[in-house]
GROMACS .gro file of C-alpha atoms in nm:
model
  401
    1UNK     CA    1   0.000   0.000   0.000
    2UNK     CA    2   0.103   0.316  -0.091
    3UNK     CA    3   0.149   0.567   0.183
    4UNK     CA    4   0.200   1.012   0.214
    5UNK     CA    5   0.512   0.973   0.302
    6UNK     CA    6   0.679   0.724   0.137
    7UNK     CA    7   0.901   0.921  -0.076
    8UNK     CA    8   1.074   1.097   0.228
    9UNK     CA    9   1.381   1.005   0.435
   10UNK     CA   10   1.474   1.128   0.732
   11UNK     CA   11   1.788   1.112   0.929
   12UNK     CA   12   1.641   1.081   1.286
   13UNK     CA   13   1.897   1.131   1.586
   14UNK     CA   14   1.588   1.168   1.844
   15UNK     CA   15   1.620   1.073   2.188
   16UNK     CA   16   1.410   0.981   2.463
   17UNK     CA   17   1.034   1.125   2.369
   18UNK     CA   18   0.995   1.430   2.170
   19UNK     CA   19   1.161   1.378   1.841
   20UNK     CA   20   1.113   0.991   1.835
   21UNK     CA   21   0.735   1.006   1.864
   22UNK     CA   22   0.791   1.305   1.598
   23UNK     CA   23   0.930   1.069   1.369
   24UNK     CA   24   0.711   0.744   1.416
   25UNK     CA   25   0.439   0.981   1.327
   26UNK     CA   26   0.662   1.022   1.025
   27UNK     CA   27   0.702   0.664   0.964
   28UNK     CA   28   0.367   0.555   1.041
   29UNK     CA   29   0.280   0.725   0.744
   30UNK     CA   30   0.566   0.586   0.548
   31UNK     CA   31   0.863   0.833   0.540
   32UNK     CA   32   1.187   0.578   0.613
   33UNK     CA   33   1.305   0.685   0.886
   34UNK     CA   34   1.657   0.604   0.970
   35UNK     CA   35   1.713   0.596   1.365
   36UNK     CA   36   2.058   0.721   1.378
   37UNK     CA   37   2.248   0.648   1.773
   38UNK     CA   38   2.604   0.602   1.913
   39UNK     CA   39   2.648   0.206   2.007
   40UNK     CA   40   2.651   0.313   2.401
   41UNK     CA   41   2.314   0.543   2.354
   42UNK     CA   42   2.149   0.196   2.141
   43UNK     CA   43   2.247  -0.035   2.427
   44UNK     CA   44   2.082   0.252   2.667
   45UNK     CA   45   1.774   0.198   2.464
   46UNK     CA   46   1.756  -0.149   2.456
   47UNK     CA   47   1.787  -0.195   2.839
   48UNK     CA   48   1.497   0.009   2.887
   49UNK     CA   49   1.280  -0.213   2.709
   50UNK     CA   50   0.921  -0.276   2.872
   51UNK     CA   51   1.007  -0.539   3.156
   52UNK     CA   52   0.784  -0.821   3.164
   53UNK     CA   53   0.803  -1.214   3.312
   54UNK     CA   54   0.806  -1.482   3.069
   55UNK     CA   55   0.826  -1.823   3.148
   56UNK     CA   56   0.998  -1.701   3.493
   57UNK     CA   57   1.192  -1.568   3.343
   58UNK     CA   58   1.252  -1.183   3.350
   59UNK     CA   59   1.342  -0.949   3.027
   60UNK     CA   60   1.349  -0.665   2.865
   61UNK     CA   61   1.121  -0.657   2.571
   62UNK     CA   62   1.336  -0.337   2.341
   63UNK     CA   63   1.080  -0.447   2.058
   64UNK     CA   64   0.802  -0.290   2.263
   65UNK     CA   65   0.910   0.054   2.220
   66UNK     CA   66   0.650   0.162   2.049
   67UNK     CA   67   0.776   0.521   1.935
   68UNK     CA   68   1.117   0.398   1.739
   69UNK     CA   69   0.863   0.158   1.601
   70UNK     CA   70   0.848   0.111   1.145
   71UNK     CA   71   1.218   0.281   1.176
   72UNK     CA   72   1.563   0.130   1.052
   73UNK     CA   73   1.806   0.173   1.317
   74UNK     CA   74   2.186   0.225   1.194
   75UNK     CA   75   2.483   0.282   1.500
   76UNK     CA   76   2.715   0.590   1.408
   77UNK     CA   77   3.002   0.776   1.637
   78UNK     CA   78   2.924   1.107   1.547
   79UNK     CA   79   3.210   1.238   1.726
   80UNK     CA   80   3.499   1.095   1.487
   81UNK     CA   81   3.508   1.247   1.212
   82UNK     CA   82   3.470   0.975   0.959
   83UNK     CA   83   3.082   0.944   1.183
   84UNK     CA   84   3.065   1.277   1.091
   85UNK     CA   85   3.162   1.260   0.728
   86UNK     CA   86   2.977   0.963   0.715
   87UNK     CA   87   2.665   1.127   0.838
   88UNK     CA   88   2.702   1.413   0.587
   89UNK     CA   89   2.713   1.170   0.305
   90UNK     CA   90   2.375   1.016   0.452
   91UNK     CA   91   2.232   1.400   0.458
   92UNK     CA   92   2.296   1.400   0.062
   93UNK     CA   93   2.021   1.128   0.048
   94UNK     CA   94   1.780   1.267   0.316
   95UNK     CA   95   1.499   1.525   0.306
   96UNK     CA   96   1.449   1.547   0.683
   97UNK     CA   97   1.731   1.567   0.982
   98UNK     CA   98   1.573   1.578   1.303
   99UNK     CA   99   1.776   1.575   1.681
  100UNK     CA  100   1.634   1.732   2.001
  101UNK     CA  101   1.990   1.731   2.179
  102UNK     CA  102   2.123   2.019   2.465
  103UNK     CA  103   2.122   2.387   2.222
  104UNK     CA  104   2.447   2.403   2.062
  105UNK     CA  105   2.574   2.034   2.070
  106UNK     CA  106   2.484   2.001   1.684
  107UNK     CA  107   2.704   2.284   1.616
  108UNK     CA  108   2.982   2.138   1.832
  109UNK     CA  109   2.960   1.807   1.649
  110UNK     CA  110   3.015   2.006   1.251
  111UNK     CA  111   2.665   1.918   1.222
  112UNK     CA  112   2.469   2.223   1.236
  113UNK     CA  113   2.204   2.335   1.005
  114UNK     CA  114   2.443   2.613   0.861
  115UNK     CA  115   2.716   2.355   0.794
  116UNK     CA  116   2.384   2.094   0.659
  117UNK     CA  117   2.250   2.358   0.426
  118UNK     CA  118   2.540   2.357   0.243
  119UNK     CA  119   2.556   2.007   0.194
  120UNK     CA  120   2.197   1.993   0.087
  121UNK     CA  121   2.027   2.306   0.048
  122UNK     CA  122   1.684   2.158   0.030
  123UNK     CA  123   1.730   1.986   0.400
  124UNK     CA  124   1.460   2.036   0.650
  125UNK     CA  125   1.618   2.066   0.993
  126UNK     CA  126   1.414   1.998   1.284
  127UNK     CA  127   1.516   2.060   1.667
  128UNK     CA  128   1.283   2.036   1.983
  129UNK     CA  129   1.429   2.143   2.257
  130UNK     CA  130   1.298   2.228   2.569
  131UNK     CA  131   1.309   2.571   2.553
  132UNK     CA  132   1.396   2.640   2.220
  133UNK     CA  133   1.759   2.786   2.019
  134UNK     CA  134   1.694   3.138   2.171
  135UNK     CA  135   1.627   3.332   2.491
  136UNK     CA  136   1.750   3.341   2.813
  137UNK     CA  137   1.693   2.970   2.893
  138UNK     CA  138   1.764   2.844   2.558
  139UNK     CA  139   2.119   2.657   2.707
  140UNK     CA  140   1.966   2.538   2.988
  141UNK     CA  141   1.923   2.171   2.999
  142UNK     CA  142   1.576   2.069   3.046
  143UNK     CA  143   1.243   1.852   3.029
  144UNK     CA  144   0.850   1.830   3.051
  145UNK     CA  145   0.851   1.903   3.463
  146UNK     CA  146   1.043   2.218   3.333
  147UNK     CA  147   0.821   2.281   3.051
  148UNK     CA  148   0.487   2.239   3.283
  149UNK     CA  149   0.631   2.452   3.589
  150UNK     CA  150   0.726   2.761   3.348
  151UNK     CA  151   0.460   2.776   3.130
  152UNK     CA  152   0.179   2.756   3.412
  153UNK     CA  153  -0.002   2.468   3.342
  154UNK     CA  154   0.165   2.321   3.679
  155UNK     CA  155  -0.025   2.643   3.811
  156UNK     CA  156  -0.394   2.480   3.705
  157UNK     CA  157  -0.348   2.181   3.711
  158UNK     CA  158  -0.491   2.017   4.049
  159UNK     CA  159  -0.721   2.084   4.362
  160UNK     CA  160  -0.691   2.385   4.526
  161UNK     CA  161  -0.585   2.317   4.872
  162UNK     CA  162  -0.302   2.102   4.716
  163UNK     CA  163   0.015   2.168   4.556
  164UNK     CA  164   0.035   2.218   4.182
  165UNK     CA  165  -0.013   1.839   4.050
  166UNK     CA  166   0.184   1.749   3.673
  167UNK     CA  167   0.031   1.612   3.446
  168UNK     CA  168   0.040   1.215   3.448
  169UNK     CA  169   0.289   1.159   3.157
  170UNK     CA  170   0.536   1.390   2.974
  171UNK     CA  171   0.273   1.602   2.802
  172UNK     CA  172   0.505   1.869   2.589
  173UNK     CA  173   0.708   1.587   2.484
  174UNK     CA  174   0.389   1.505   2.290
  175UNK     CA  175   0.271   1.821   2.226
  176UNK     CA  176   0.610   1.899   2.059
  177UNK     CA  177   0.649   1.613   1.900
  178UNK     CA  178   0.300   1.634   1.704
  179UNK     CA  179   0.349   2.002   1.626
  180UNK     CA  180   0.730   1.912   1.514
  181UNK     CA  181   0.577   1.664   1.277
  182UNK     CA  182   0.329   1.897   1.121
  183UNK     CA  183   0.626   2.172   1.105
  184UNK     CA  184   0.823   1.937   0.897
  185UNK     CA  185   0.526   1.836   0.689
  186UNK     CA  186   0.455   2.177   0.643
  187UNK     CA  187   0.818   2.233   0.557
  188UNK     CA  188   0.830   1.967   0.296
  189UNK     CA  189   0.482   2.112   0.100
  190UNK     CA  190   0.684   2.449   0.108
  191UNK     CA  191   0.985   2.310  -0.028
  192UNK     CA  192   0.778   2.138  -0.277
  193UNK     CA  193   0.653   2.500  -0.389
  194UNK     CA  194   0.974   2.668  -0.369
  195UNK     CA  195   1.288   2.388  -0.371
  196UNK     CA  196   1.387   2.605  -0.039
  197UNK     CA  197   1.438   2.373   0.274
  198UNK     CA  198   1.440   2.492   0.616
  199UNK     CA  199   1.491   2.546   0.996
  200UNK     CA  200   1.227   2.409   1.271
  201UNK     CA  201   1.251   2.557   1.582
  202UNK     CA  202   1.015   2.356   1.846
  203UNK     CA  203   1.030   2.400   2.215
  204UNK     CA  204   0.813   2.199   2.488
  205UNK     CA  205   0.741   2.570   2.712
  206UNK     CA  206   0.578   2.709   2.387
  207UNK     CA  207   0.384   2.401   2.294
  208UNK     CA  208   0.234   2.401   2.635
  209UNK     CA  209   0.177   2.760   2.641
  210UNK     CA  210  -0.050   2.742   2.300
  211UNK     CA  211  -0.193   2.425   2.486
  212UNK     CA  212  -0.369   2.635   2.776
  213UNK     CA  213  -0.676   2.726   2.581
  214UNK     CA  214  -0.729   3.039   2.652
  215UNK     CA  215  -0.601   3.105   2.998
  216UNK     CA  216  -0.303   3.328   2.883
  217UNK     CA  217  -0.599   3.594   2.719
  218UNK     CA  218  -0.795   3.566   3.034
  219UNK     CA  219  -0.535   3.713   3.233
  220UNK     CA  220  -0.391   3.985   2.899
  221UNK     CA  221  -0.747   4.077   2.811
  222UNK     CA  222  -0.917   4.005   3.146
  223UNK     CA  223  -0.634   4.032   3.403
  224UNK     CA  224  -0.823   3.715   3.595
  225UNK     CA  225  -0.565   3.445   3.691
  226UNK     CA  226  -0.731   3.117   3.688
  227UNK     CA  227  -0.605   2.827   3.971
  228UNK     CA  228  -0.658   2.506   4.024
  229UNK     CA  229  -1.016   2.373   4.044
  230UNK     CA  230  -1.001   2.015   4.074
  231UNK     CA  231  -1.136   1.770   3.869
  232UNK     CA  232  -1.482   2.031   3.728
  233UNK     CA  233  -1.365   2.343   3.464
  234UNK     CA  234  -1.258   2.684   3.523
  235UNK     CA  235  -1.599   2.732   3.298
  236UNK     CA  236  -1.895   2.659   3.491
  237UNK     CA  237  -2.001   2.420   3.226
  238UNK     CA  238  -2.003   2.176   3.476
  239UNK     CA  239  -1.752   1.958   3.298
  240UNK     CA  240  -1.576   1.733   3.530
  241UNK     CA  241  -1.494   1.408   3.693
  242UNK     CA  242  -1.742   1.271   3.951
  243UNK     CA  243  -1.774   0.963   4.214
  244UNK     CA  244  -2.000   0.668   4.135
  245UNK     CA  245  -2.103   0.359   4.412
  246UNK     CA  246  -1.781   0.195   4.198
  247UNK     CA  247  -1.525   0.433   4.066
  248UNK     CA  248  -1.566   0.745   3.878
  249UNK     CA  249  -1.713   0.911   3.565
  250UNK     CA  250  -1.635   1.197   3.361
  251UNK     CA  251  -1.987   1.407   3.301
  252UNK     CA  252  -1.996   1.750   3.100
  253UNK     CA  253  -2.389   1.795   3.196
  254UNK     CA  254  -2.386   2.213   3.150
  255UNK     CA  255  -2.167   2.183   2.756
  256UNK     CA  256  -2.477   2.370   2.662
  257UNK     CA  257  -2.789   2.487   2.759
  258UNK     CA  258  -3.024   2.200   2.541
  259UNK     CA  259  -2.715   1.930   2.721
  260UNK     CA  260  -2.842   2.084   3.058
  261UNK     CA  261  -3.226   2.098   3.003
  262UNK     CA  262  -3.170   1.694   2.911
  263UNK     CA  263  -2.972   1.649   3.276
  264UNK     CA  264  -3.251   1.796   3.468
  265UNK     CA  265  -3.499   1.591   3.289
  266UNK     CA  266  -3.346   1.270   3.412
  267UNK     CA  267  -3.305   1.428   3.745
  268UNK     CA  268  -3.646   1.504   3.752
  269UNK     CA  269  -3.549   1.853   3.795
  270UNK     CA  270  -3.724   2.031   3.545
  271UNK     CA  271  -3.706   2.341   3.759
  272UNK     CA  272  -3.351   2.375   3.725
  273UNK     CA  273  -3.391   2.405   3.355
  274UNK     CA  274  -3.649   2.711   3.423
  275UNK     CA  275  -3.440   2.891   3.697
  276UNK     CA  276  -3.297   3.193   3.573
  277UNK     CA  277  -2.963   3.078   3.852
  278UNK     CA  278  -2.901   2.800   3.646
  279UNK     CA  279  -3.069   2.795   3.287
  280UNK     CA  280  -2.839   3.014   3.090
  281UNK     CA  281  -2.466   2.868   3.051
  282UNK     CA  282  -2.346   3.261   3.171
  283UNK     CA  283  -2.588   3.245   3.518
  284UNK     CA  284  -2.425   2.879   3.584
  285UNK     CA  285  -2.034   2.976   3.533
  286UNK     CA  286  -2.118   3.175   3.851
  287UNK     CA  287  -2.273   2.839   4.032
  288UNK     CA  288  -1.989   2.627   3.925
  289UNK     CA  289  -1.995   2.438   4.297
  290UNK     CA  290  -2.334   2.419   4.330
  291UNK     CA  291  -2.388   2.238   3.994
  292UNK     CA  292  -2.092   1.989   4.098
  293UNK     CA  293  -2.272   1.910   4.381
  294UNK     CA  294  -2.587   1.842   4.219
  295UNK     CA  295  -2.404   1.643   3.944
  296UNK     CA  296  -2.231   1.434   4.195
  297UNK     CA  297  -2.541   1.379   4.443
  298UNK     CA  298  -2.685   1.214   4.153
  299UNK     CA  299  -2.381   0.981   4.036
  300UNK     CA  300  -2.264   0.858   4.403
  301UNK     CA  301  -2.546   0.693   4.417
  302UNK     CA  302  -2.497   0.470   4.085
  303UNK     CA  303  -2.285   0.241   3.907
  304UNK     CA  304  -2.062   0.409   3.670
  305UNK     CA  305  -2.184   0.193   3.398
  306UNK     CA  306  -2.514   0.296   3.468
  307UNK     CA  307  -2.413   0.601   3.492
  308UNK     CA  308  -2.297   0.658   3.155
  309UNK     CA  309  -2.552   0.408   3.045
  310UNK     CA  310  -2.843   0.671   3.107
  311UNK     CA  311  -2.667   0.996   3.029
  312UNK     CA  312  -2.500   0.897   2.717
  313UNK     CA  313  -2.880   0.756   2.589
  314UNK     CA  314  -3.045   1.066   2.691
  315UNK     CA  315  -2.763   1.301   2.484
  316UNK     CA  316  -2.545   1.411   2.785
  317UNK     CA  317  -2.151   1.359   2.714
  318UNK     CA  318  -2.046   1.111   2.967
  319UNK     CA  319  -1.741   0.857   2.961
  320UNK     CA  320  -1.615   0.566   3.242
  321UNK     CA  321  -1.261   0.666   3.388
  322UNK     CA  322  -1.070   0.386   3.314
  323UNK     CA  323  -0.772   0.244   3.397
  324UNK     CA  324  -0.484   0.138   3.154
  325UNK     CA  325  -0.630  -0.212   3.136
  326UNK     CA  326  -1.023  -0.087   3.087
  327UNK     CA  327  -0.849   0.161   2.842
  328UNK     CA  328  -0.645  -0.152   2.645
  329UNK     CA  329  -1.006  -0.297   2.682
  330UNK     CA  330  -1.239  -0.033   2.607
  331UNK     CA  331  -1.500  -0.143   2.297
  332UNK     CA  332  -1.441   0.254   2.129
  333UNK     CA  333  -1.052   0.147   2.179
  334UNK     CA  334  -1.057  -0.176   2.033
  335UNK     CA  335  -1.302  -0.074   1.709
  336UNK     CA  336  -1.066   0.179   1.640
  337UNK     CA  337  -0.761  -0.069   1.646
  338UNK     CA  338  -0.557   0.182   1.917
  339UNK     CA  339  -0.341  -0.149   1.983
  340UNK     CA  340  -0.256  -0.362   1.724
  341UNK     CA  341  -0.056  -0.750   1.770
  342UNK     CA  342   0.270  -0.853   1.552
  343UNK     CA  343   0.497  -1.055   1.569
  344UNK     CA  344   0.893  -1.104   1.659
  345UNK     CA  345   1.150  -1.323   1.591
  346UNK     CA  346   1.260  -1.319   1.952
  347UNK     CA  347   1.017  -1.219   2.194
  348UNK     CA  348   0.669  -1.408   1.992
  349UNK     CA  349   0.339  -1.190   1.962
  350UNK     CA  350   0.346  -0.806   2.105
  351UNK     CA  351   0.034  -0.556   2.146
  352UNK     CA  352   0.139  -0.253   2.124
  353UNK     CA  353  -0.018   0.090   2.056
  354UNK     CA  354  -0.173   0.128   1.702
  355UNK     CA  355  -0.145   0.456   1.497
  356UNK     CA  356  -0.417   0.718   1.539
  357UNK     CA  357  -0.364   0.865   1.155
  358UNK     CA  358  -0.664   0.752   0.995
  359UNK     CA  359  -0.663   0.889   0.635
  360UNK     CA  360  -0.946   0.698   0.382
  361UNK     CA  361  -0.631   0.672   0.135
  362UNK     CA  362  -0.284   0.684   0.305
  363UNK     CA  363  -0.380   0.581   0.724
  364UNK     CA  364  -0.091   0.498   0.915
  365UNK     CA  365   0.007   0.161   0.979
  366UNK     CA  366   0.226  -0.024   1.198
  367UNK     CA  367   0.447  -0.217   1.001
  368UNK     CA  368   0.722  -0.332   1.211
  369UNK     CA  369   0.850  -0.333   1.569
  370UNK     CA  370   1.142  -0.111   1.662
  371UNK     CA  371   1.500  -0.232   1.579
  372UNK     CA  372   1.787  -0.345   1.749
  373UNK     CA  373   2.082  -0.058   1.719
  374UNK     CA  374   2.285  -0.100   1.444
  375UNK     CA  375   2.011  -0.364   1.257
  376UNK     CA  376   1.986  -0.198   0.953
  377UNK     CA  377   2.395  -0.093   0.890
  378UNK     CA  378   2.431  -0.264   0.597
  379UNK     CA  379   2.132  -0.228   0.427
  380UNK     CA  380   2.207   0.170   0.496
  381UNK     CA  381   2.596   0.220   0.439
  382UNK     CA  382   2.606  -0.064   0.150
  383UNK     CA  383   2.308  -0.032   0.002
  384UNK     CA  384   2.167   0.341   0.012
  385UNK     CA  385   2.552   0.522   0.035
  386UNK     CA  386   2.710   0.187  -0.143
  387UNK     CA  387   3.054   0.169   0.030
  388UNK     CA  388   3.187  -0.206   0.051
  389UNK     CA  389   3.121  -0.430   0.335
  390UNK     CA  390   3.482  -0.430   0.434
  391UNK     CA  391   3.430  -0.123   0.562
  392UNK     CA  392   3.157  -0.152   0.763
  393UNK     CA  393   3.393  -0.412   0.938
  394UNK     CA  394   3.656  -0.178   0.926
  395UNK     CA  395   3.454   0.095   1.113
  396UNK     CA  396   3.299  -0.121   1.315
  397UNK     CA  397   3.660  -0.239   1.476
  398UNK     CA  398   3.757   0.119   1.463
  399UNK     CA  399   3.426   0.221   1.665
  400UNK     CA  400   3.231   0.464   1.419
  401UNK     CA  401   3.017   0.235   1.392
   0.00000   0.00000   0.00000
């Protein structure tokens, strides 16, 4: 099957989150994406594998790794400089380079997107960093707890009467990597127009600071500086998370003011849809608590499932809080094939998460499981750059490889 990207190649020296869940975007829609690490960062990689028991015995399953996943993985010293001439002659054959290391290392390395341009002025050049290549905390070293504290989201994100809370996974490394992905996209259509390649600039601060809706206008327009508020929106809309007899439910019973009038009806509350305190969405942004309360009066008393049972067949949004293993098991989940099975040589048949680019022509697809460093060396520097095999043993004794 033909995919959007399958004329691209990208030289991908991501690490970690950001730039490797960038590229599998990438390669889920076909781009060949060359995972490019040093022999020490590949062995890093592989012992970090998702740990599991099988047949008592413990291991690391590297194939797992769902972000490096549909890439070819090559091993490359990029500080000697036949890794770096090597990796220049790879650049002649790329359209994408891609690397979220420390600001400046690039540069340090001969590698920089001045020095790349002029060995192929129609390179895309990609960087996240965490707080992007300029301003005052552009050297610093840092990551998502970074990203979240500075740009506020920390700040809202919680109950009041406890400490700022972070979100539950690295959430700029995702927001980056997404937005780097459409930058580069983006990039390539422009190039397409123009034969001009370019520089991508991504930091995790600003991709959580577009990411808080529109808190930052509320305090520049408004000057109101929203807080925490728990598990129910700054809004009033009543939007929250709520306690059933059996676990929780998330419940947006005020979205509008038809969703609201539908609520009362099962509450046999009709007169809440008539008040003038609580029929307009403006008089109930002011009644925020009050509407919580009368939202969760009504679910404690219930089984989630019947819970969302009865709002979701009257029209009111509602949804069960699951758990990873509820999620993995979820009906919506499953019908939308969110994790796929394939299978490896080594470690049998893997689930692991499926892509979410559904396109009626080109969707992405999960074609293989992530590499072992160094897996695809020959296929790479004999057959796409064409040097002899002798000298991939050659630079393999000699450790650029």
């Amino acid at each position: 099957m033909e995919q959007a990207l399958s004329d691209v190649t990208v030289l991908d020296l991501g690490q970690v989150i950001a730039m490797p869940f960038c590229t599998m975007l990438l390669a889920d829609l076909g781009a060949r994406v060359i995972k490019v690490e040093s022999r020490e960062r590949g062995r890093e990689r592989v012992s970090l594998g998702i740990k599991r028991v099988r047949d008592g015995v413990e291991e690391r399953v590297s194939a797992a790794q769902y972000r490096e996943r549909n890439k070819l993985a090559i091993t490359l010293e990029l500080k000697t400089p036949q890794g770096v001439a090597l990796f220049k002659e790879l650049v002649t054959k790329a359209d994408v380079v891609t690397e979220n290391f420390s600001v400046g290392t690039m540069e340090r390395l001969g590698l920089g997107y001045e020095t790349l341009r002029q060995v192929n002025p129609a390179i895309v050049y990609a960087s996240v960093t965490a707080f992007g290549q300029h301003g005052p905390y552009a050297r610093q070293r840092g990551y998502d707890i970074l990203a979240q504290a500075i740009s506020g989201y920390l700040s809202v994100t919680g109950f009041p009467e406890n400490p700022p809370t972070k979100s539950g996974q690295s959430i700029s490394d995702y927001y980056a990597g997404m937005l780097c992905a459409f930058s580069i996209v983006s990039a390539l259509h422009y190039r397409h127009r123009t034969g001009k390649g370019q520089r991508i600039d991504m930091a995790l601060l600003d991709s959580l600071v577009v990411a808080l809706d529109n808190l930052g206008e509320r305090y520049t327009v408004g000057g109101e500086i929203l807080t925490r508020s728990g598990n129910v929106a700054f809004t009033g809309s009543s939007t929250g998370v709520y306690e059933t007899s059996d676990g929780h439910v998330a419940v947006s019973a005020g979205a509008s003011d038809a969703v609201w009038r539908r609520f009362c009806e099962i509450l046999g509350r009709d007169d809440l849809a008539r008040d003038p305190a609580f029929a307009t969405a403006a008089a109930r942004r002011d009644r925020r608590d009050e509407i919580a309360a009368i939202i969760q009066a009504w679910t404690s008393k219930r089984p989630k499932a019947e819970v969302v049972r009865v709002l979701s067949t009257a029209g009111v949004p509602a949804a069960p809080v699951n758990d990873v293993a509820e999620m993995v098991a979820d009906p919506q989940v499953q019908a939308r094939e969110m994790f796929v099975e394939r299978d490896h040589p080594v470690y049998g048949r893997l689930k692991l998460t499926g892509s979410p680019l559904k396109m009626s022509e080109t969707p992405g697809r999960v074609r293989s499981l992530a590499p072992m460093p160094g897996e695809h060396n020959e296929e790479i520097f004999c057959g796409l750059l064409g040097h002899p095999k002798e000298e991939l043993v050659r630079w393999r004794e000699e450790g650029v490889i």
